[in-house]
Coordinates of C-alpha atoms in Angstrom, one line a residue:
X95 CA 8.8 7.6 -7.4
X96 CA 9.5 11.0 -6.9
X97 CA 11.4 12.1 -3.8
X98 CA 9.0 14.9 -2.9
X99 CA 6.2 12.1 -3.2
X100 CA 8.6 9.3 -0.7
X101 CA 9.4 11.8 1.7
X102 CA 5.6 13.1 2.0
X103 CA 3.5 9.8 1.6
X104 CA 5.4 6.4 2.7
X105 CA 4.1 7.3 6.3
X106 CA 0.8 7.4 5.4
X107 CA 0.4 4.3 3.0
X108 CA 2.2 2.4 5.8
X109 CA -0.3 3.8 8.2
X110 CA -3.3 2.5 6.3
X111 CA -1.2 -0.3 5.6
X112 CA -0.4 -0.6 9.6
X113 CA -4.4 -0.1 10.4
X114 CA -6.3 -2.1 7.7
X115 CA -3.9 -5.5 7.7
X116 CA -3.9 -4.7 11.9
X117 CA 0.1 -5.4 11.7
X118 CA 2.5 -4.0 14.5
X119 CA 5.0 -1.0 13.2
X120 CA 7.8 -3.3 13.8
X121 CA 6.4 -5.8 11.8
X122 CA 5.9 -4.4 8.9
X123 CA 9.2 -3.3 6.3
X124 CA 9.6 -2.6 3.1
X125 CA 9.4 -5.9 1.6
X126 CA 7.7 -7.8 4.1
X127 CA 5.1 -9.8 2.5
X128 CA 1.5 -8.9 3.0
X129 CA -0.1 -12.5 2.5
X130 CA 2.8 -14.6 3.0
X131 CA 4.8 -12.5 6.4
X132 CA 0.9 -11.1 7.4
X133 CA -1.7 -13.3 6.7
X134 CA -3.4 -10.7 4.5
X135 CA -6.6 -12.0 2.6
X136 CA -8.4 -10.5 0.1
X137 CA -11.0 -8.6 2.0
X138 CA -8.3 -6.8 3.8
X139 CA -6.3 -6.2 1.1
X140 CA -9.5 -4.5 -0.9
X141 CA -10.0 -2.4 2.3
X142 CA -6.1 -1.2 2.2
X143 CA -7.3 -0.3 -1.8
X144 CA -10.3 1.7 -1.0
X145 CA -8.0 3.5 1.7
X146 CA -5.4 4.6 -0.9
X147 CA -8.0 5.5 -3.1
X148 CA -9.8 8.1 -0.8
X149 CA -6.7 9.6 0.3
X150 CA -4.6 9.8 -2.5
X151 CA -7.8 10.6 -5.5
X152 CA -6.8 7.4 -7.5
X153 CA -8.5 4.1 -9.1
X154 CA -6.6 1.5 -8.7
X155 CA -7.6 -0.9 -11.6
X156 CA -8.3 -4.7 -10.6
X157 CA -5.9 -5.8 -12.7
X158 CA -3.0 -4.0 -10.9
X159 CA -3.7 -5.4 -7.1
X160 CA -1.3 -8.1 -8.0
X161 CA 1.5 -5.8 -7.8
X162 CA 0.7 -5.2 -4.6
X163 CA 2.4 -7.6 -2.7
X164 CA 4.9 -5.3 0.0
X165 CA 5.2 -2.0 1.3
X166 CA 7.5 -1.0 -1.8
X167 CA 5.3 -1.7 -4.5
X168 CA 2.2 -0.8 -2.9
X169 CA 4.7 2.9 -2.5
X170 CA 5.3 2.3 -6.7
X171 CA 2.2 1.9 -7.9
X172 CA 0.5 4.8 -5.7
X173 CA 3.5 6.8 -7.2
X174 CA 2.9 6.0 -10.6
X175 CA -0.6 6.7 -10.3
X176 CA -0.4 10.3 -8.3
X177 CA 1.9 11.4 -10.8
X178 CA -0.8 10.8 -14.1

């Protein structure tokens, strides 16, 4: 992850993060589980994917939402895909 990219976006994939799983700030960390620490289920979790999507101009392939378990690898993988 570029440092350009973590200083710029973290904020706002926490955000949507914050807003779509309907977590408080404090809550949330860096490797807080979603499902396990926030009761995410799937439905959520496909609306926290659409989110990323639209903001950040990426497809997320299906096969990647397993990687997508904290705030850190949610931060990785919109990384890696932003800088394609």
């Amino acid at each position: 992850m570029t440092t350009v990219f973590a200083a710029q976006q973290v904020n706002e994939i926490r955000k949507i993060i914050l807003e779509h799983l309907e977590v408080d700030a404090e809550e949330l960390t860096e490797h807080s589980k979603f499902k396990e620490d926030h009761e995410a289920d799937s439905l959520r979790m496909m609306d926290v994917v659409a989110a990323l999507e639209t903001r950040f101009n990426i497809e997320i392939d299906e096969a990647r939402l397993v990687q997508m378990v904290d705030l850190h690898s949610v931060c990785k993988l919109v990384a890696e895909l932003v800088d394609r």
